[in-house]
Amino acid sequence: MMAGNQPSCDEGKDILKNLIDYFASTVPHLQAVKLDKLIYIAHLYHYAEHGRLLTKTRFFSLGYGPHAPAIRSAIKDQLESNVVYLEESRTSTDPVYSNPCLIIKSSRQGHPYLPEAYANTIEEVVENWSEKDFQWILDYTTRTFHYLATTYREHIDFRTIEPSPALRQVLPLPQRVRLHRFVKTPEDVQDERFHYGDPGTVSASEVTEIYLALCGDLPDKIPDRDHLGFNPRAVVKAIHSAKNATPDPVEESITNIDRAARLAHALVDSMSFKTYSGRVALKSGMLFLKKNEYHFNGDVLEKSWPQSYFYTTLREWFQAINTPVAAENNHTEVKKPITIND
């Protein structure tokens, strides 16, 4: 197969069946629900690395994570062909707490054929996830950018987002918990550090988690189906525009306050999320400042929100909520807090 081509329909079905056989021969205690998520991860890895689809299998954003109905049909075909078989197993070694379940096993010796690039992807998935409990896998897949960006029951189209290794990254649970606390009371996490991603920048995953926190979703639970779906291209574009901002012609340089304001303005202008777009924008700008070691004036946060989302107003607001200590450390001027109606 040429590097730039997508698999044909028949070829894609054969590859999907070979993926099932490969996982069945390498992953211990492989239940159908785990296989479903591993194949999704394989598609995500391959698209992020190579910019093309692994197969034409259609995944959908459902309440328990991404799911591809075609996988069940492919498993049935493999069972009928005796390529794989089902074996009864137990969920625990303790007979009191153990429940019987069916696991998928390969009937073949060795691995089925896969093109080299495909095989490399699958080997990495097996290395990273074969020994992980299903809950770990479920937590990962339900926090991937593609899943969250897709409206409930809609097709997850990997091509709506430019391929990048960053698409594979998911916020670790401790960072999600810390971020949810930050969204609730930014002034109470002054001494906590946010190490995820590039230092001093905000990632699309962090912006999305801010949105989920504002919606009331918990950091360790699958997001509510009503909160799934947003404009991923607009989020990425807003972050990129702020990260690569150029100084105003009348200014000699661009400050972190300027960058925070540009990020918030770009996010508001994109109207990426169903609800809370304004709050997402403000909290994202504040997170950017927090990651650059700024602190916030809790009194000002309690009493004021920007009167508008114009860039200049946002810049003044970010300047006002910055504490004197942070201003001194970051060489910024502290202005008198703005009086703004809620």
Short mmCIF file of C-alpha atoms in Angstrom, two decimals:
data_model
loop_
_atom_site.label_atom_id
_atom_site.label_comp_id
_atom_site.label_asym_id
_atom_site.label_seq_id
_atom_site.Cartn_x
_atom_site.Cartn_y
_atom_site.Cartn_z
CA MET A 1 0.00 0.00 0.00
CA MET A 2 1.32 3.44 -0.86
CA ALA A 3 1.88 5.77 2.06
CA GLY A 4 -0.70 8.36 1.04
CA ASN A 5 -3.55 5.99 0.21
CA GLN A 6 -6.49 4.98 2.36
CA PRO A 7 -7.34 1.27 2.58
CA SER A 8 -9.97 0.07 0.13
CA CYS A 9 -13.26 -1.24 1.51
CA ASP A 10 -12.34 -4.94 1.12
CA GLU A 11 -8.78 -4.37 2.26
CA GLY A 12 -10.04 -2.43 5.30
CA LYS A 13 -12.30 -5.35 6.30
CA ASP A 14 -9.37 -7.78 6.00
CA ILE A 15 -7.16 -5.49 8.09
CA LEU A 16 -9.87 -5.19 10.75
CA LYS A 17 -10.14 -8.98 10.94
CA ASN A 18 -6.38 -9.29 11.19
CA LEU A 19 -6.37 -6.69 13.96
CA ILE A 20 -8.84 -8.83 15.90
CA ASP A 21 -6.67 -11.91 15.36
CA TYR A 22 -3.52 -10.00 16.35
CA PHE A 23 -5.00 -8.65 19.58
CA ALA A 24 -6.50 -12.09 20.35
CA SER A 25 -3.03 -13.65 20.10
CA THR A 26 -1.20 -11.00 22.15
CA VAL A 27 -3.57 -9.50 24.73
CA PRO A 28 -4.42 -11.64 27.77
CA HIS A 29 -7.99 -11.78 29.03
CA LEU A 30 -9.34 -10.04 25.92
CA GLN A 31 -13.06 -9.40 26.25
CA ALA A 32 -15.05 -7.89 23.37
CA VAL A 33 -15.49 -4.54 25.15
CA LYS A 34 -11.74 -4.24 25.66
CA LEU A 35 -11.04 -5.21 22.05
CA ASP A 36 -13.42 -2.49 20.86
CA LYS A 37 -11.47 0.20 22.74
CA LEU A 38 -8.05 -1.17 21.75
CA ILE A 39 -8.99 -0.98 18.07
CA TYR A 40 -10.12 2.62 18.60
CA ILE A 41 -6.77 3.43 20.23
CA ALA A 42 -4.99 1.80 17.28
CA HIS A 43 -6.91 4.02 14.84
CA LEU A 44 -6.11 7.11 16.93
CA TYR A 45 -2.40 6.24 17.16
CA HIS A 46 -2.13 5.56 13.45
CA TYR A 47 -3.92 8.74 12.40
CA ALA A 48 -1.90 10.88 14.83
CA GLU A 49 1.38 9.44 13.55
CA HIS A 50 0.73 8.94 9.82
CA GLY A 51 -2.21 11.25 9.05
CA ARG A 52 -4.27 8.50 7.45
CA LEU A 53 -6.92 6.05 8.57
CA LEU A 54 -6.02 2.55 9.70
CA THR A 55 -9.29 1.16 8.27
CA LYS A 56 -12.65 2.58 7.23
CA THR A 57 -14.25 1.31 10.45
CA ARG A 58 -16.72 3.90 11.73
CA PHE A 59 -16.56 4.71 15.44
CA PHE A 60 -19.35 6.56 17.23
CA SER A 61 -19.34 8.72 20.34
CA LEU A 62 -21.53 6.81 22.80
CA GLY A 63 -22.21 7.01 26.52
CA TYR A 64 -19.53 4.44 27.36
CA GLY A 65 -16.87 5.75 25.05
CA PRO A 66 -16.09 5.30 21.35
CA HIS A 67 -17.68 2.22 19.81
CA ALA A 68 -17.62 0.61 16.34
CA PRO A 69 -20.60 -1.67 15.56
CA ALA A 70 -18.62 -3.21 12.68
CA ILE A 71 -16.23 -4.84 15.16
CA ARG A 72 -18.97 -7.13 16.52
CA SER A 73 -19.75 -8.30 12.97
CA ALA A 74 -16.05 -8.86 12.27
CA ILE A 75 -15.67 -10.92 15.48
CA LYS A 76 -18.63 -13.07 14.39
CA ASP A 77 -16.97 -13.68 11.00
CA GLN A 78 -13.70 -14.66 12.69
CA LEU A 79 -15.53 -17.06 15.01
CA GLU A 80 -17.36 -18.69 12.10
CA SER A 81 -14.05 -19.08 10.25
CA ASN A 82 -12.44 -20.60 13.38
CA VAL A 83 -9.73 -17.95 13.28
CA VAL A 84 -10.58 -17.05 16.87
CA TYR A 85 -12.61 -18.80 19.55
CA LEU A 86 -14.24 -17.92 22.85
CA GLU A 87 -13.04 -19.27 26.16
CA GLU A 88 -14.80 -18.95 29.49
CA SER A 89 -12.72 -17.24 32.12
CA ARG A 90 -13.11 -15.67 35.53
CA THR A 91 -12.80 -12.02 36.49
CA SER A 92 -11.05 -12.91 39.74
CA THR A 93 -9.10 -15.79 41.29
CA ASP A 94 -11.42 -15.61 44.28
CA PRO A 95 -14.40 -17.92 43.54
CA VAL A 96 -16.66 -15.89 45.82
CA TYR A 97 -16.21 -12.64 43.89
CA SER A 98 -15.40 -14.04 40.47
CA ASN A 99 -17.85 -13.74 37.58
CA PRO A 100 -17.67 -15.86 34.44
CA CYS A 101 -16.90 -14.05 31.20
CA LEU A 102 -15.95 -14.90 27.64
CA ILE A 103 -12.53 -13.96 26.34
CA ILE A 104 -11.34 -13.99 22.73
CA LYS A 105 -8.42 -16.27 21.85
CA SER A 106 -6.59 -16.81 18.56
CA SER A 107 -6.63 -20.25 16.94
CA ARG A 108 -3.47 -19.56 14.94
CA GLN A 109 0.20 -19.87 15.70
CA GLY A 110 2.05 -16.60 15.14
CA HIS A 111 0.66 -13.23 14.10
CA PRO A 112 -1.45 -12.43 11.02
CA TYR A 113 0.04 -10.29 8.27
CA LEU A 114 -0.19 -6.52 8.55
CA PRO A 115 1.64 -3.87 6.49
CA GLU A 116 4.76 -2.66 8.30
CA ALA A 117 3.39 0.74 9.35
CA TYR A 118 0.20 -0.92 10.61
CA ALA A 119 2.15 -3.57 12.50
CA ASN A 120 4.28 -0.89 14.18
CA THR A 121 1.14 0.90 15.35
CA ILE A 122 -0.45 -2.27 16.73
CA GLU A 123 2.74 -3.34 18.48
CA GLU A 124 2.85 0.01 20.26
CA VAL A 125 -0.79 -0.30 21.32
CA VAL A 126 -0.13 -3.80 22.68
CA GLU A 127 2.96 -2.61 24.52
CA ASN A 128 1.11 0.35 26.10
CA TRP A 129 -2.27 -1.20 26.84
CA SER A 130 -2.35 -5.02 26.78
CA GLU A 131 -1.73 -5.35 30.52
CA LYS A 132 -3.93 -2.41 31.54
CA ASP A 133 -7.26 -2.97 33.28
CA PHE A 134 -10.34 -2.10 31.26
CA GLN A 135 -11.10 0.90 33.52
CA TRP A 136 -7.73 2.45 32.61
CA ILE A 137 -8.47 1.95 28.93
CA LEU A 138 -12.00 3.32 29.28
CA ASP A 139 -10.73 6.38 31.14
CA TYR A 140 -8.19 7.05 28.38
CA THR A 141 -10.56 6.64 25.45
CA THR A 142 -13.27 8.82 27.01
CA ARG A 143 -10.81 11.68 27.49
CA THR A 144 -9.37 11.61 23.95
CA PHE A 145 -9.90 14.82 22.03
CA HIS A 146 -11.73 13.12 19.13
CA TYR A 147 -14.26 11.42 21.40
CA LEU A 148 -15.04 14.55 23.41
CA ALA A 149 -15.30 16.72 20.29
CA THR A 150 -17.97 14.46 18.75
CA THR A 151 -21.65 14.93 19.59
CA TYR A 152 -23.31 11.95 21.26
CA ARG A 153 -24.17 9.18 18.79
CA GLU A 154 -22.39 10.93 15.91
CA HIS A 155 -19.59 9.46 13.79
CA ILE A 156 -16.10 10.18 15.12
CA ASP A 157 -14.33 11.60 12.08
CA PHE A 158 -10.59 11.56 12.80
CA ARG A 159 -9.95 13.83 9.81
CA THR A 160 -11.74 16.81 11.38
CA ILE A 161 -8.53 17.49 13.34
CA GLU A 162 -5.07 17.87 11.84
CA PRO A 163 -2.87 14.84 12.67
CA SER A 164 -0.38 15.43 15.46
CA PRO A 165 1.30 13.30 18.16
CA ALA A 166 -0.52 15.55 20.66
CA LEU A 167 -3.81 13.87 19.71
CA ARG A 168 -2.66 10.79 21.62
CA GLN A 169 -2.13 12.71 24.82
CA VAL A 170 -4.77 12.65 27.54
CA LEU A 171 -4.65 14.66 30.74
CA PRO A 172 -3.64 12.36 33.62
CA LEU A 173 -6.25 12.08 36.36
CA PRO A 174 -4.23 14.02 39.00
CA GLN A 175 -3.88 16.90 36.55
CA ARG A 176 -7.62 16.80 35.81
CA VAL A 177 -8.42 16.95 39.52
CA ARG A 178 -6.04 19.89 39.95
CA LEU A 179 -7.55 21.65 36.94
CA HIS A 180 -11.11 21.23 38.24
CA ARG A 181 -10.04 22.82 41.53
CA PHE A 182 -8.46 25.65 39.58
CA VAL A 183 -11.67 26.28 37.64
CA LYS A 184 -13.69 26.42 40.86
CA THR A 185 -11.33 28.61 42.94
CA PRO A 186 -8.26 29.80 41.00
CA GLU A 187 -6.91 31.72 43.98
CA ASP A 188 -6.83 28.56 46.14
CA VAL A 189 -4.32 26.69 43.98
CA GLN A 190 -1.65 29.37 43.97
CA ASP A 191 1.16 26.99 44.97
CA GLU A 192 0.17 24.06 42.76
CA ARG A 193 2.00 23.54 39.53
CA PHE A 194 0.52 22.54 36.18
CA HIS A 195 3.21 20.58 34.39
CA TYR A 196 1.18 18.99 31.62
CA GLY A 197 2.15 19.84 28.05
CA ASP A 198 4.61 22.47 26.92
CA PRO A 199 5.69 24.75 29.75
CA GLY A 200 3.89 28.07 29.77
CA THR A 201 1.25 27.12 27.19
CA VAL A 202 -2.32 25.82 27.31
CA SER A 203 -3.29 22.68 25.40
CA ALA A 204 -6.54 21.85 23.65
CA SER A 205 -7.08 19.05 26.20
CA GLU A 206 -6.81 21.55 29.05
CA VAL A 207 -9.28 23.94 27.41
CA THR A 208 -11.68 21.02 26.94
CA GLU A 209 -11.30 19.94 30.57
CA ILE A 210 -12.07 23.49 31.68
CA TYR A 211 -15.30 23.24 29.70
CA LEU A 212 -16.18 19.90 31.31
CA ALA A 213 -15.45 21.29 34.77
CA LEU A 214 -17.76 24.25 34.14
CA CYS A 215 -20.45 21.81 32.96
CA GLY A 216 -20.18 19.98 36.28
CA ASP A 217 -18.61 16.76 35.02
CA LEU A 218 -16.28 15.00 37.47
CA PRO A 219 -12.62 14.49 36.53
CA ASP A 220 -12.74 10.73 37.16
CA LYS A 221 -16.04 9.99 35.40
CA ILE A 222 -17.14 9.65 31.78
CA PRO A 223 -18.44 13.07 30.65
CA ASP A 224 -22.19 13.46 30.37
CA ARG A 225 -23.46 12.70 26.87
CA ASP A 226 -25.12 16.15 26.72
CA HIS A 227 -21.71 17.81 26.99
CA LEU A 228 -20.06 15.91 24.15
CA GLY A 229 -19.39 17.77 20.93
CA PHE A 230 -17.65 21.03 20.11
CA ASN A 231 -15.66 22.63 17.30
CA PRO A 232 -12.16 21.11 17.62
CA ARG A 233 -10.66 23.01 14.69
CA ALA A 234 -11.71 26.33 16.25
CA VAL A 235 -10.20 25.42 19.62
CA VAL A 236 -6.88 24.43 18.07
CA LYS A 237 -6.86 27.53 15.85
CA ALA A 238 -7.52 29.82 18.83
CA ILE A 239 -4.67 28.29 20.82
CA HIS A 240 -2.35 28.52 17.83
CA SER A 241 -3.21 32.17 17.17
CA ALA A 242 -2.44 33.12 20.78
CA LYS A 243 0.76 31.09 20.91
CA ASN A 244 2.07 32.68 17.72
CA ALA A 245 0.81 36.20 18.40
CA THR A 246 2.93 39.09 17.14
CA PRO A 247 3.45 42.38 19.00
CA ASP A 248 1.16 45.33 18.37
CA PRO A 249 2.85 47.76 15.97
CA VAL A 250 3.01 50.42 18.69
CA GLU A 251 4.42 48.02 21.31
CA GLU A 252 8.00 46.82 21.53
CA SER A 253 7.11 43.33 22.77
CA ILE A 254 4.17 41.14 23.70
CA THR A 255 3.61 40.29 27.37
CA ASN A 256 2.00 37.25 28.97
CA ILE A 257 -1.00 39.43 29.82
CA ASP A 258 -1.31 40.19 26.10
CA ARG A 259 -1.11 36.50 25.23
CA ALA A 260 -3.74 35.57 27.83
CA ALA A 261 -6.07 38.23 26.43
CA ARG A 262 -5.50 37.07 22.86
CA LEU A 263 -6.19 33.45 23.82
CA ALA A 264 -9.43 34.39 25.58
CA HIS A 265 -10.50 36.67 22.73
CA ALA A 266 -9.81 33.98 20.12
CA LEU A 267 -11.74 31.33 22.08
CA VAL A 268 -14.74 33.63 22.58
CA ASP A 269 -14.66 34.65 18.94
CA SER A 270 -14.66 30.99 17.86
CA MET A 271 -17.73 30.13 20.00
CA SER A 272 -16.43 26.57 20.06
CA PHE A 273 -18.54 25.15 22.87
CA LYS A 274 -22.28 24.66 23.30
CA THR A 275 -22.33 26.58 26.59
CA TYR A 276 -19.96 28.52 28.83
CA SER A 277 -17.85 29.75 25.91
CA GLY A 278 -17.12 33.03 27.70
CA ARG A 279 -16.18 31.35 30.97
CA VAL A 280 -14.05 28.78 29.14
CA ALA A 281 -12.17 31.62 27.47
CA LEU A 282 -11.53 33.50 30.72
CA LYS A 283 -10.45 30.40 32.65
CA SER A 284 -8.17 29.36 29.79
CA GLY A 285 -6.48 32.75 29.83
CA MET A 286 -6.09 32.49 33.58
CA LEU A 287 -4.61 29.00 33.26
CA PHE A 288 -2.10 30.35 30.78
CA LEU A 289 -1.05 32.97 33.34
CA LYS A 290 -0.99 30.38 36.14
CA LYS A 291 1.35 28.19 34.10
CA ASN A 292 3.57 31.24 33.74
CA GLU A 293 3.65 31.59 37.56
CA TYR A 294 1.09 34.37 37.96
CA HIS A 295 -1.19 34.58 40.98
CA PHE A 296 -4.68 36.03 41.26
CA ASN A 297 -6.54 38.50 43.41
CA GLY A 298 -9.47 36.54 44.83
CA ASP A 299 -11.39 39.64 45.83
CA VAL A 300 -11.39 40.95 42.28
CA LEU A 301 -12.40 37.57 40.89
CA GLU A 302 -15.37 37.45 43.27
CA LYS A 303 -16.66 40.88 42.33
CA SER A 304 -15.92 41.40 38.66
CA TRP A 305 -16.29 39.94 35.21
CA PRO A 306 -15.38 41.74 31.98
CA GLN A 307 -18.01 44.05 30.56
CA SER A 308 -17.19 42.79 27.09
CA TYR A 309 -14.94 40.35 25.31
CA PHE A 310 -13.08 42.91 23.25
CA TYR A 311 -9.34 42.30 23.32
CA THR A 312 -8.51 45.57 25.10
CA THR A 313 -11.15 44.96 27.78
CA LEU A 314 -9.88 41.44 28.36
CA ARG A 315 -6.31 42.66 28.65
CA GLU A 316 -7.33 45.18 31.30
CA TRP A 317 -9.27 42.50 33.18
CA PHE A 318 -6.36 40.04 33.22
CA GLN A 319 -4.14 42.87 34.41
CA ALA A 320 -6.60 43.70 37.21
CA ILE A 321 -6.90 40.18 38.63
CA ASN A 322 -3.13 39.75 38.74
CA THR A 323 -1.80 40.13 42.32
CA PRO A 324 0.96 42.65 43.10
CA VAL A 325 3.43 39.85 43.93
CA ALA A 326 2.86 38.18 40.59
CA ALA A 327 3.08 41.51 38.81
CA GLU A 328 6.45 42.22 40.38
CA ASN A 329 7.77 38.79 39.40
CA ASN A 330 6.54 39.14 35.83
CA HIS A 331 7.46 42.80 35.31
CA THR A 332 3.90 43.95 34.76
CA GLU A 333 2.18 47.05 35.97
CA VAL A 334 -0.63 46.66 38.49
CA LYS A 335 -3.61 48.77 37.60
CA LYS A 336 -6.55 49.72 39.77
CA PRO A 337 -9.13 46.87 39.71
CA ILE A 338 -11.93 47.43 37.24
CA THR A 339 -15.45 47.76 38.64
CA ILE A 340 -17.59 45.53 36.47
CA ASN A 341 -21.20 44.43 36.80
CA ASP A 342 -21.86 40.68 36.92
#
